[in-house]
Amino acid sequence: AQSVAQPEDQVNVAEGNPLTVKCTYSVSGNPYLFWYVQYPNRGLQFLLKYITGDNLVKGSYGFEAEFNKSQTSFHLKKPSALVSDSALYFCAVRLTGYSTLTFGKGTMLLVSP
Amino acid sequence: DTGVSQDPRHKITKRGQNVTFRCDPISEHNRLYWYRQTLGQGPEFLTYFQNEAQLEKSRLLSDRFSAERPKGSFSTLEIQRTEQGDSAMYLCASSPAPQGKELFFGEGSRLTVL
C-alpha cells in the first residue's frame, strides 16, 4: 500500500518570503514522487518529480523539492513566493512497478501582497 | 493545444439519470487514467487503461460505473443511475511509457447530481 500525507491544510506566506509545503509518504518500496498544482476550476498541472538521483529536484516556476529518504519526506519549496503562486498543491506517490498515482489531500497556499 | 481534453466540462443531472464523460488523451500516450475529486480532497484513482485494456479498477468504482477505451485512443466513463454522492470533478489523465513519466491531466468534468 502507498499513502501520502500533507499535514497542513493551508500555508500562509508573504510575497517575497520563502515558502515550504510539506509532504510525507509511506510506501513499501522505492517511490516516485510528484508535485502538482491546481488553480480554481482547473485540472492539475505538473510541477516536478523525483525518480532517482539527486535529492534536490528543480521544477517549473522556480519550485524545487527535496527528497529525504530517512524522513520519508518530499517537501516543496520556493525561495521567494509570488502572489500568483496562490493555489492548491498536491503531493503524489507512485510505487515502482505500479502505474497509479496516490495523491495527498492537498495544501492551499495563500501568498499575501 | 494538444493536451488532454474532456467533455463536457460541466454536467447537471437529476438523480437516477445516466451520464457519460469523454476523454481524449494526448495522442502518443498509451496510458489513460480516470480520477475523481471531491471538494477538499485530493484526486482518487478510479481506473486505468493501457491501450484498450483496462488493467486496474479501484474499489471506488461501483457497478454503476463503467469505463471503456475501445480503440486505445479516447475513453468514456459512464455513470448509471446517478446518486447525489456521485457529484464530483472527474479528471482524466494520460501518460506515455515508461513508468517514471508524470501524468498529464485534463481540465476535468464537473458533475452535479440534483
PDB file of C-alpha atoms in Angstrom:
ATOM      1  CA  ALA A   1       0.000   0.000   0.000  1.00  0.00           C
ATOM      2  CA  GLN A   2       1.089   3.551  -0.574  1.00  0.00           C
ATOM      3  CA  SER A   3      -0.090   6.776   1.027  1.00  0.00           C
ATOM      4  CA  VAL A   4       0.730  10.446   1.148  1.00  0.00           C
ATOM      5  CA  ALA A   5       0.207  12.912   3.969  1.00  0.00           C
ATOM      6  CA  GLN A   6       0.091  16.659   3.642  1.00  0.00           C
ATOM      7  CA  PRO A   7      -0.115  17.793   7.255  1.00  0.00           C
ATOM      8  CA  GLU A   8      -1.109  21.394   6.561  1.00  0.00           C
ATOM      9  CA  ASP A   9      -4.488  22.288   5.075  1.00  0.00           C
ATOM     10  CA  GLN A  10      -3.277  25.821   4.441  1.00  0.00           C
ATOM     11  CA  VAL A  11       0.036  27.672   4.326  1.00  0.00           C
ATOM     12  CA  ASN A  12       0.176  31.453   4.507  1.00  0.00           C
ATOM     13  CA  VAL A  13       3.246  33.388   3.418  1.00  0.00           C
ATOM     14  CA  ALA A  14       4.021  36.960   2.469  1.00  0.00           C
ATOM     15  CA  GLU A  15       5.173  37.758  -1.034  1.00  0.00           C
ATOM     16  CA  GLY A  16       8.938  37.644  -1.305  1.00  0.00           C
ATOM     17  CA  ASN A  17       9.357  35.255   1.609  1.00  0.00           C
ATOM     18  CA  PRO A  18      10.427  31.628   1.188  1.00  0.00           C
ATOM     19  CA  LEU A  19       7.704  29.007   1.228  1.00  0.00           C
ATOM     20  CA  THR A  20       7.568  25.343   2.179  1.00  0.00           C
ATOM     21  CA  VAL A  21       4.692  22.947   1.605  1.00  0.00           C
ATOM     22  CA  LYS A  22       5.160  19.685   3.458  1.00  0.00           C
ATOM     23  CA  CYS A  23       4.649  16.137   2.225  1.00  0.00           C
ATOM     24  CA  THR A  24       5.439  12.771   3.789  1.00  0.00           C
ATOM     25  CA  TYR A  25       4.857   9.411   2.194  1.00  0.00           C
ATOM     26  CA  SER A  26       4.548   5.780   3.093  1.00  0.00           C
ATOM     27  CA  VAL A  27       5.447   3.036   0.649  1.00  0.00           C
ATOM     28  CA  SER A  28       6.918  -0.413   0.960  1.00  0.00           C
ATOM     29  CA  GLY A  29       9.484   0.089  -1.787  1.00  0.00           C
ATOM     30  CA  ASN A  30      11.180   2.785  -3.814  1.00  0.00           C
ATOM     31  CA  PRO A  31       8.871   5.671  -4.586  1.00  0.00           C
ATOM     32  CA  TYR A  32       8.413   8.025  -7.457  1.00  0.00           C
ATOM     33  CA  LEU A  33       7.265  11.351  -6.005  1.00  0.00           C
ATOM     34  CA  PHE A  34       5.430  14.201  -7.691  1.00  0.00           C
ATOM     35  CA  TRP A  35       4.081  17.673  -7.002  1.00  0.00           C
ATOM     36  CA  TYR A  36       1.117  19.119  -8.853  1.00  0.00           C
ATOM     37  CA  VAL A  37      -0.619  22.495  -8.634  1.00  0.00           C
ATOM     38  CA  GLN A  38      -4.317  23.173  -9.194  1.00  0.00           C
ATOM     39  CA  TYR A  39      -5.885  26.553  -9.857  1.00  0.00           C
ATOM     40  CA  PRO A  40      -9.637  27.067  -9.255  1.00  0.00           C
ATOM     41  CA  ASN A  41     -11.857  25.002 -11.559  1.00  0.00           C
ATOM     42  CA  ARG A  42      -8.854  23.738 -13.480  1.00  0.00           C
ATOM     43  CA  GLY A  43      -7.079  20.422 -13.863  1.00  0.00           C
ATOM     44  CA  LEU A  44      -3.793  19.542 -12.217  1.00  0.00           C
ATOM     45  CA  GLN A  45      -0.540  20.900 -13.604  1.00  0.00           C
ATOM     46  CA  PHE A  46       2.709  19.011 -13.125  1.00  0.00           C
ATOM     47  CA  LEU A  47       5.438  20.891 -11.212  1.00  0.00           C
ATOM     48  CA  LEU A  48       8.245  18.428 -10.587  1.00  0.00           C
ATOM     49  CA  LYS A  49       9.139  14.832  -9.806  1.00  0.00           C
ATOM     50  CA  TYR A  50      11.715  12.697  -8.062  1.00  0.00           C
ATOM     51  CA  ILE A  51      12.590   9.414  -9.711  1.00  0.00           C
ATOM     52  CA  THR A  52      16.160   8.734  -8.716  1.00  0.00           C
ATOM     53  CA  GLY A  53      19.458  10.523  -8.357  1.00  0.00           C
ATOM     54  CA  ASP A  54      19.960  13.962  -6.871  1.00  0.00           C
ATOM     55  CA  ASN A  55      17.762  14.506  -3.831  1.00  0.00           C
ATOM     56  CA  LEU A  56      17.108  18.140  -4.763  1.00  0.00           C
ATOM     57  CA  VAL A  57      14.773  18.382  -7.712  1.00  0.00           C
ATOM     58  CA  LYS A  58      14.054  21.597  -9.591  1.00  0.00           C
ATOM     59  CA  GLY A  59      10.803  22.168 -11.416  1.00  0.00           C
ATOM     60  CA  SER A  60       8.545  24.700 -13.049  1.00  0.00           C
ATOM     61  CA  TYR A  61       8.002  28.309 -11.919  1.00  0.00           C
ATOM     62  CA  GLY A  62      11.039  28.310  -9.608  1.00  0.00           C
ATOM     63  CA  PHE A  63       9.796  25.500  -7.381  1.00  0.00           C
ATOM     64  CA  GLU A  64      12.056  22.798  -6.003  1.00  0.00           C
ATOM     65  CA  ALA A  65      11.644  19.832  -3.705  1.00  0.00           C
ATOM     66  CA  GLU A  66      13.978  17.813  -1.548  1.00  0.00           C
ATOM     67  CA  PHE A  67      13.671  14.054  -1.264  1.00  0.00           C
ATOM     68  CA  ASN A  68      14.621  12.799   2.200  1.00  0.00           C
ATOM     69  CA  LYS A  69      14.546   9.035   2.378  1.00  0.00           C
ATOM     70  CA  SER A  70      15.239   8.750   6.103  1.00  0.00           C
ATOM     71  CA  GLN A  71      12.370  11.093   6.943  1.00  0.00           C
ATOM     72  CA  THR A  72      10.192   9.829   4.064  1.00  0.00           C
ATOM     73  CA  SER A  73       9.515  13.408   3.077  1.00  0.00           C
ATOM     74  CA  PHE A  74       9.332  15.367  -0.155  1.00  0.00           C
ATOM     75  CA  HIS A  75       8.734  18.996   0.813  1.00  0.00           C
ATOM     76  CA  LEU A  76       8.043  21.604  -1.865  1.00  0.00           C
ATOM     77  CA  LYS A  77       9.991  24.852  -1.594  1.00  0.00           C
ATOM     78  CA  LYS A  78      10.445  28.183  -3.312  1.00  0.00           C
ATOM     79  CA  PRO A  79      12.962  30.848  -2.258  1.00  0.00           C
ATOM     80  CA  SER A  80      10.695  33.824  -2.938  1.00  0.00           C
ATOM     81  CA  ALA A  81       6.895  33.478  -3.107  1.00  0.00           C
ATOM     82  CA  LEU A  82       4.704  35.321  -5.588  1.00  0.00           C
ATOM     83  CA  VAL A  83       1.037  36.235  -5.162  1.00  0.00           C
ATOM     84  CA  SER A  84       0.400  34.249  -8.333  1.00  0.00           C
ATOM     85  CA  ASP A  85       1.689  31.099  -6.559  1.00  0.00           C
ATOM     86  CA  SER A  86      -1.541  31.063  -4.541  1.00  0.00           C
ATOM     87  CA  ALA A  87      -3.204  27.757  -5.421  1.00  0.00           C
ATOM     88  CA  LEU A  88      -3.866  24.224  -4.215  1.00  0.00           C
ATOM     89  CA  TYR A  89      -0.809  21.971  -4.155  1.00  0.00           C
ATOM     90  CA  PHE A  90      -0.872  18.185  -4.231  1.00  0.00           C
ATOM     91  CA  CYS A  91       1.866  15.719  -3.450  1.00  0.00           C
ATOM     92  CA  ALA A  92       1.606  12.282  -5.050  1.00  0.00           C
ATOM     93  CA  VAL A  93       3.461   8.980  -4.856  1.00  0.00           C
ATOM     94  CA  ARG A  94       3.786   6.061  -7.214  1.00  0.00           C
ATOM     95  CA  LEU A  95       5.409   2.833  -6.177  1.00  0.00           C
ATOM     96  CA  THR A  96       7.883   1.387  -8.651  1.00  0.00           C
ATOM     97  CA  GLY A  97       6.209  -1.443 -10.504  1.00  0.00           C
ATOM     98  CA  TYR A  98       2.798   0.139 -10.234  1.00  0.00           C
ATOM     99  CA  SER A  99       1.083   2.549 -12.577  1.00  0.00           C
ATOM    100  CA  THR A 100      -1.267   4.609 -10.422  1.00  0.00           C
ATOM    101  CA  LEU A 101      -0.560   7.803  -8.520  1.00  0.00           C
ATOM    102  CA  THR A 102      -1.834   8.220  -4.975  1.00  0.00           C
ATOM    103  CA  PHE A 103      -2.468  11.833  -4.012  1.00  0.00           C
ATOM    104  CA  GLY A 104      -2.475  13.686  -0.729  1.00  0.00           C
ATOM    105  CA  LYS A 105      -5.428  15.809   0.342  1.00  0.00           C
ATOM    106  CA  GLY A 106      -3.780  18.974  -0.831  1.00  0.00           C
ATOM    107  CA  THR A 107      -2.449  22.138   0.777  1.00  0.00           C
ATOM    108  CA  MET A 108      -3.839  25.555  -0.036  1.00  0.00           C
ATOM    109  CA  LEU A 109      -1.046  28.085  -0.419  1.00  0.00           C
ATOM    110  CA  LEU A 110      -2.018  31.721   0.109  1.00  0.00           C
ATOM    111  CA  VAL A 111       0.579  34.362  -0.695  1.00  0.00           C
ATOM    112  CA  SER A 112      -0.294  37.824   0.545  1.00  0.00           C
ATOM    113  CA  PRO A 113       0.967  41.004  -1.145  1.00  0.00           C
TER     114      PRO A 113
ATOM    115  CA  ASP B   1      -3.380  22.808 -27.916  1.00  0.00           C
ATOM    116  CA  THR B   2      -2.742  19.068 -27.944  1.00  0.00           C
ATOM    117  CA  GLY B   3      -3.283  18.415 -24.257  1.00  0.00           C
ATOM    118  CA  VAL B   4      -5.828  16.126 -22.646  1.00  0.00           C
ATOM    119  CA  SER B   5      -9.363  17.252 -23.416  1.00  0.00           C
ATOM    120  CA  GLN B   6     -12.525  16.332 -21.548  1.00  0.00           C
ATOM    121  CA  ASP B   7     -16.154  16.786 -22.491  1.00  0.00           C
ATOM    122  CA  PRO B   8     -18.467  18.072 -21.171  1.00  0.00           C
ATOM    123  CA  ARG B   9     -16.806  20.422 -18.722  1.00  0.00           C
ATOM    124  CA  HIS B  10     -19.959  20.683 -16.644  1.00  0.00           C
ATOM    125  CA  LYS B  11     -22.945  18.389 -16.334  1.00  0.00           C
ATOM    126  CA  ILE B  12     -26.008  18.872 -14.172  1.00  0.00           C
ATOM    127  CA  THR B  13     -28.353  15.931 -13.953  1.00  0.00           C
ATOM    128  CA  LYS B  14     -31.178  14.599 -11.853  1.00  0.00           C
ATOM    129  CA  ARG B  15     -30.745  11.662  -9.550  1.00  0.00           C
ATOM    130  CA  GLY B  16     -31.319   8.390 -11.362  1.00  0.00           C
ATOM    131  CA  GLN B  17     -30.204   9.604 -14.787  1.00  0.00           C
ATOM    132  CA  ASN B  18     -27.217   8.226 -16.684  1.00  0.00           C
ATOM    133  CA  VAL B  19     -24.272  10.406 -17.653  1.00  0.00           C
ATOM    134  CA  THR B  20     -21.267   9.843 -19.874  1.00  0.00           C
ATOM    135  CA  PHE B  21     -17.962  11.695 -19.937  1.00  0.00           C
ATOM    136  CA  ARG B  22     -15.418  11.595 -22.721  1.00  0.00           C
ATOM    137  CA  CYS B  23     -11.667  11.969 -22.532  1.00  0.00           C
ATOM    138  CA  ASP B  24      -9.279  12.461 -25.432  1.00  0.00           C
ATOM    139  CA  PRO B  25      -5.709  11.862 -24.263  1.00  0.00           C
ATOM    140  CA  ILE B  26      -2.510  13.205 -25.736  1.00  0.00           C
ATOM    141  CA  SER B  27      -2.212  11.261 -28.964  1.00  0.00           C
ATOM    142  CA  GLU B  28       1.032   9.401 -28.350  1.00  0.00           C
ATOM    143  CA  HIS B  29       0.160   8.398 -24.786  1.00  0.00           C
ATOM    144  CA  ASN B  30      -0.800   4.760 -24.337  1.00  0.00           C
ATOM    145  CA  ARG B  31      -1.862   5.060 -20.691  1.00  0.00           C
ATOM    146  CA  LEU B  32      -5.117   6.677 -19.632  1.00  0.00           C
ATOM    147  CA  TYR B  33      -6.430   7.236 -16.115  1.00  0.00           C
ATOM    148  CA  TRP B  34      -9.685   8.344 -14.540  1.00  0.00           C
ATOM    149  CA  TYR B  35      -9.704  10.043 -11.147  1.00  0.00           C
ATOM    150  CA  ARG B  36     -12.477  11.556  -9.049  1.00  0.00           C
ATOM    151  CA  GLN B  37     -12.011  14.656  -6.916  1.00  0.00           C
ATOM    152  CA  THR B  38     -14.440  15.935  -4.327  1.00  0.00           C
ATOM    153  CA  LEU B  39     -14.242  19.248  -2.504  1.00  0.00           C
ATOM    154  CA  GLY B  40     -11.376  19.369  -0.051  1.00  0.00           C
ATOM    155  CA  GLN B  41      -9.897  16.087  -1.192  1.00  0.00           C
ATOM    156  CA  GLY B  42      -7.119  15.020  -3.478  1.00  0.00           C
ATOM    157  CA  PRO B  43      -7.869  13.093  -6.648  1.00  0.00           C
ATOM    158  CA  GLU B  44      -8.860   9.479  -6.015  1.00  0.00           C
ATOM    159  CA  PHE B  45      -7.963   6.803  -8.530  1.00  0.00           C
ATOM    160  CA  LEU B  46     -10.845   5.124 -10.335  1.00  0.00           C
ATOM    161  CA  THR B  47      -9.434   3.136 -13.230  1.00  0.00           C
ATOM    162  CA  TYR B  48      -6.521   2.825 -15.639  1.00  0.00           C
ATOM    163  CA  PHE B  49      -6.080   1.679 -19.242  1.00  0.00           C
ATOM    164  CA  GLN B  50      -3.024   0.684 -21.148  1.00  0.00           C
ATOM    165  CA  ASN B  51      -4.026   0.980 -24.773  1.00  0.00           C
ATOM    166  CA  GLU B  52      -7.515  -0.589 -24.908  1.00  0.00           C
ATOM    167  CA  ALA B  53      -7.022  -2.893 -21.920  1.00  0.00           C
ATOM    168  CA  GLN B  54      -8.488  -1.857 -18.582  1.00  0.00           C
ATOM    169  CA  LEU B  55      -5.747  -3.025 -16.241  1.00  0.00           C
ATOM    170  CA  GLU B  56      -6.858  -1.772 -12.871  1.00  0.00           C
ATOM    171  CA  LYS B  57     -10.069  -0.669 -11.179  1.00  0.00           C
ATOM    172  CA  SER B  58     -10.467   0.897  -7.764  1.00  0.00           C
ATOM    173  CA  ARG B  59     -12.932  -0.367  -5.203  1.00  0.00           C
ATOM    174  CA  LEU B  60     -14.442   3.113  -5.549  1.00  0.00           C
ATOM    175  CA  LEU B  61     -15.687   2.077  -8.979  1.00  0.00           C
ATOM    176  CA  SER B  62     -19.079   0.606  -8.148  1.00  0.00           C
ATOM    177  CA  ASP B  63     -21.167  -1.467 -10.538  1.00  0.00           C
ATOM    178  CA  ARG B  64     -22.870   1.718 -11.699  1.00  0.00           C
ATOM    179  CA  PHE B  65     -19.613   2.965 -13.164  1.00  0.00           C
ATOM    180  CA  SER B  66     -18.162   1.667 -16.397  1.00  0.00           C
ATOM    181  CA  ALA B  67     -15.225   2.871 -18.443  1.00  0.00           C
ATOM    182  CA  GLU B  68     -14.125   1.963 -21.922  1.00  0.00           C
ATOM    183  CA  ARG B  69     -11.291   2.749 -24.283  1.00  0.00           C
ATOM    184  CA  PRO B  70     -12.373   0.793 -27.348  1.00  0.00           C
ATOM    185  CA  LYS B  71      -9.626   1.646 -29.804  1.00  0.00           C
ATOM    186  CA  GLY B  72      -6.919   2.640 -27.410  1.00  0.00           C
ATOM    187  CA  SER B  73      -7.500   6.318 -28.099  1.00  0.00           C
ATOM    188  CA  PHE B  74     -10.372   8.206 -26.440  1.00  0.00           C
ATOM    189  CA  SER B  75     -12.120   6.877 -23.351  1.00  0.00           C
ATOM    190  CA  THR B  76     -15.602   7.168 -21.901  1.00  0.00           C
ATOM    191  CA  LEU B  77     -16.730   6.994 -18.298  1.00  0.00           C
ATOM    192  CA  GLU B  78     -20.417   6.235 -17.798  1.00  0.00           C
ATOM    193  CA  ILE B  79     -22.290   6.529 -14.538  1.00  0.00           C
ATOM    194  CA  GLN B  80     -25.670   4.821 -14.441  1.00  0.00           C
ATOM    195  CA  ARG B  81     -28.487   5.709 -12.058  1.00  0.00           C
ATOM    196  CA  THR B  82     -26.610   8.676 -10.666  1.00  0.00           C
ATOM    197  CA  GLU B  83     -26.753   9.448  -6.957  1.00  0.00           C
ATOM    198  CA  GLN B  84     -26.081  12.710  -5.173  1.00  0.00           C
ATOM    199  CA  GLY B  85     -22.861  11.221  -3.824  1.00  0.00           C
ATOM    200  CA  ASP B  86     -21.571  10.993  -7.376  1.00  0.00           C
ATOM    201  CA  SER B  87     -21.286  14.780  -7.527  1.00  0.00           C
ATOM    202  CA  ALA B  88     -17.599  15.455  -8.064  1.00  0.00           C
ATOM    203  CA  MET B  89     -14.977  16.516 -10.556  1.00  0.00           C
ATOM    204  CA  TYR B  90     -13.999  13.650 -12.835  1.00  0.00           C
ATOM    205  CA  LEU B  91     -10.431  14.011 -14.026  1.00  0.00           C
ATOM    206  CA  CYS B  92      -8.818  12.231 -16.922  1.00  0.00           C
ATOM    207  CA  ALA B  93      -5.065  11.933 -17.318  1.00  0.00           C
ATOM    208  CA  SER B  94      -2.709  10.311 -19.772  1.00  0.00           C
ATOM    209  CA  SER B  95       0.941   9.370 -19.784  1.00  0.00           C
ATOM    210  CA  PRO B  96       3.456   7.670 -22.002  1.00  0.00           C
ATOM    211  CA  ALA B  97       5.525   4.683 -21.014  1.00  0.00           C
ATOM    212  CA  PRO B  98       7.856   4.227 -19.158  1.00  0.00           C
ATOM    213  CA  GLN B  99       6.619   4.357 -15.625  1.00  0.00           C
ATOM    214  CA  GLY B 100       8.583   7.301 -14.363  1.00  0.00           C
ATOM    215  CA  LYS B 101       6.662   9.679 -16.541  1.00  0.00           C
ATOM    216  CA  GLU B 102       4.243  12.090 -14.989  1.00  0.00           C
ATOM    217  CA  LEU B 103       0.519  12.168 -15.662  1.00  0.00           C
ATOM    218  CA  PHE B 104      -0.911  14.938 -17.818  1.00  0.00           C
ATOM    219  CA  PHE B 105      -4.362  15.976 -16.642  1.00  0.00           C
ATOM    220  CA  GLY B 106      -7.314  17.412 -18.477  1.00  0.00           C
ATOM    221  CA  GLU B 107      -9.424  20.259 -17.121  1.00  0.00           C
ATOM    222  CA  GLY B 108     -11.954  17.851 -15.669  1.00  0.00           C
ATOM    223  CA  SER B 109     -15.691  17.258 -15.991  1.00  0.00           C
ATOM    224  CA  ARG B 110     -17.728  18.566 -13.096  1.00  0.00           C
ATOM    225  CA  LEU B 111     -20.840  16.547 -12.292  1.00  0.00           C
ATOM    226  CA  THR B 112     -23.672  17.900 -10.173  1.00  0.00           C
ATOM    227  CA  VAL B 113     -26.459  15.477  -9.291  1.00  0.00           C
ATOM    228  CA  LEU B 114     -29.638  17.149  -8.046  1.00  0.00           C
TER     229      LEU B 114
END
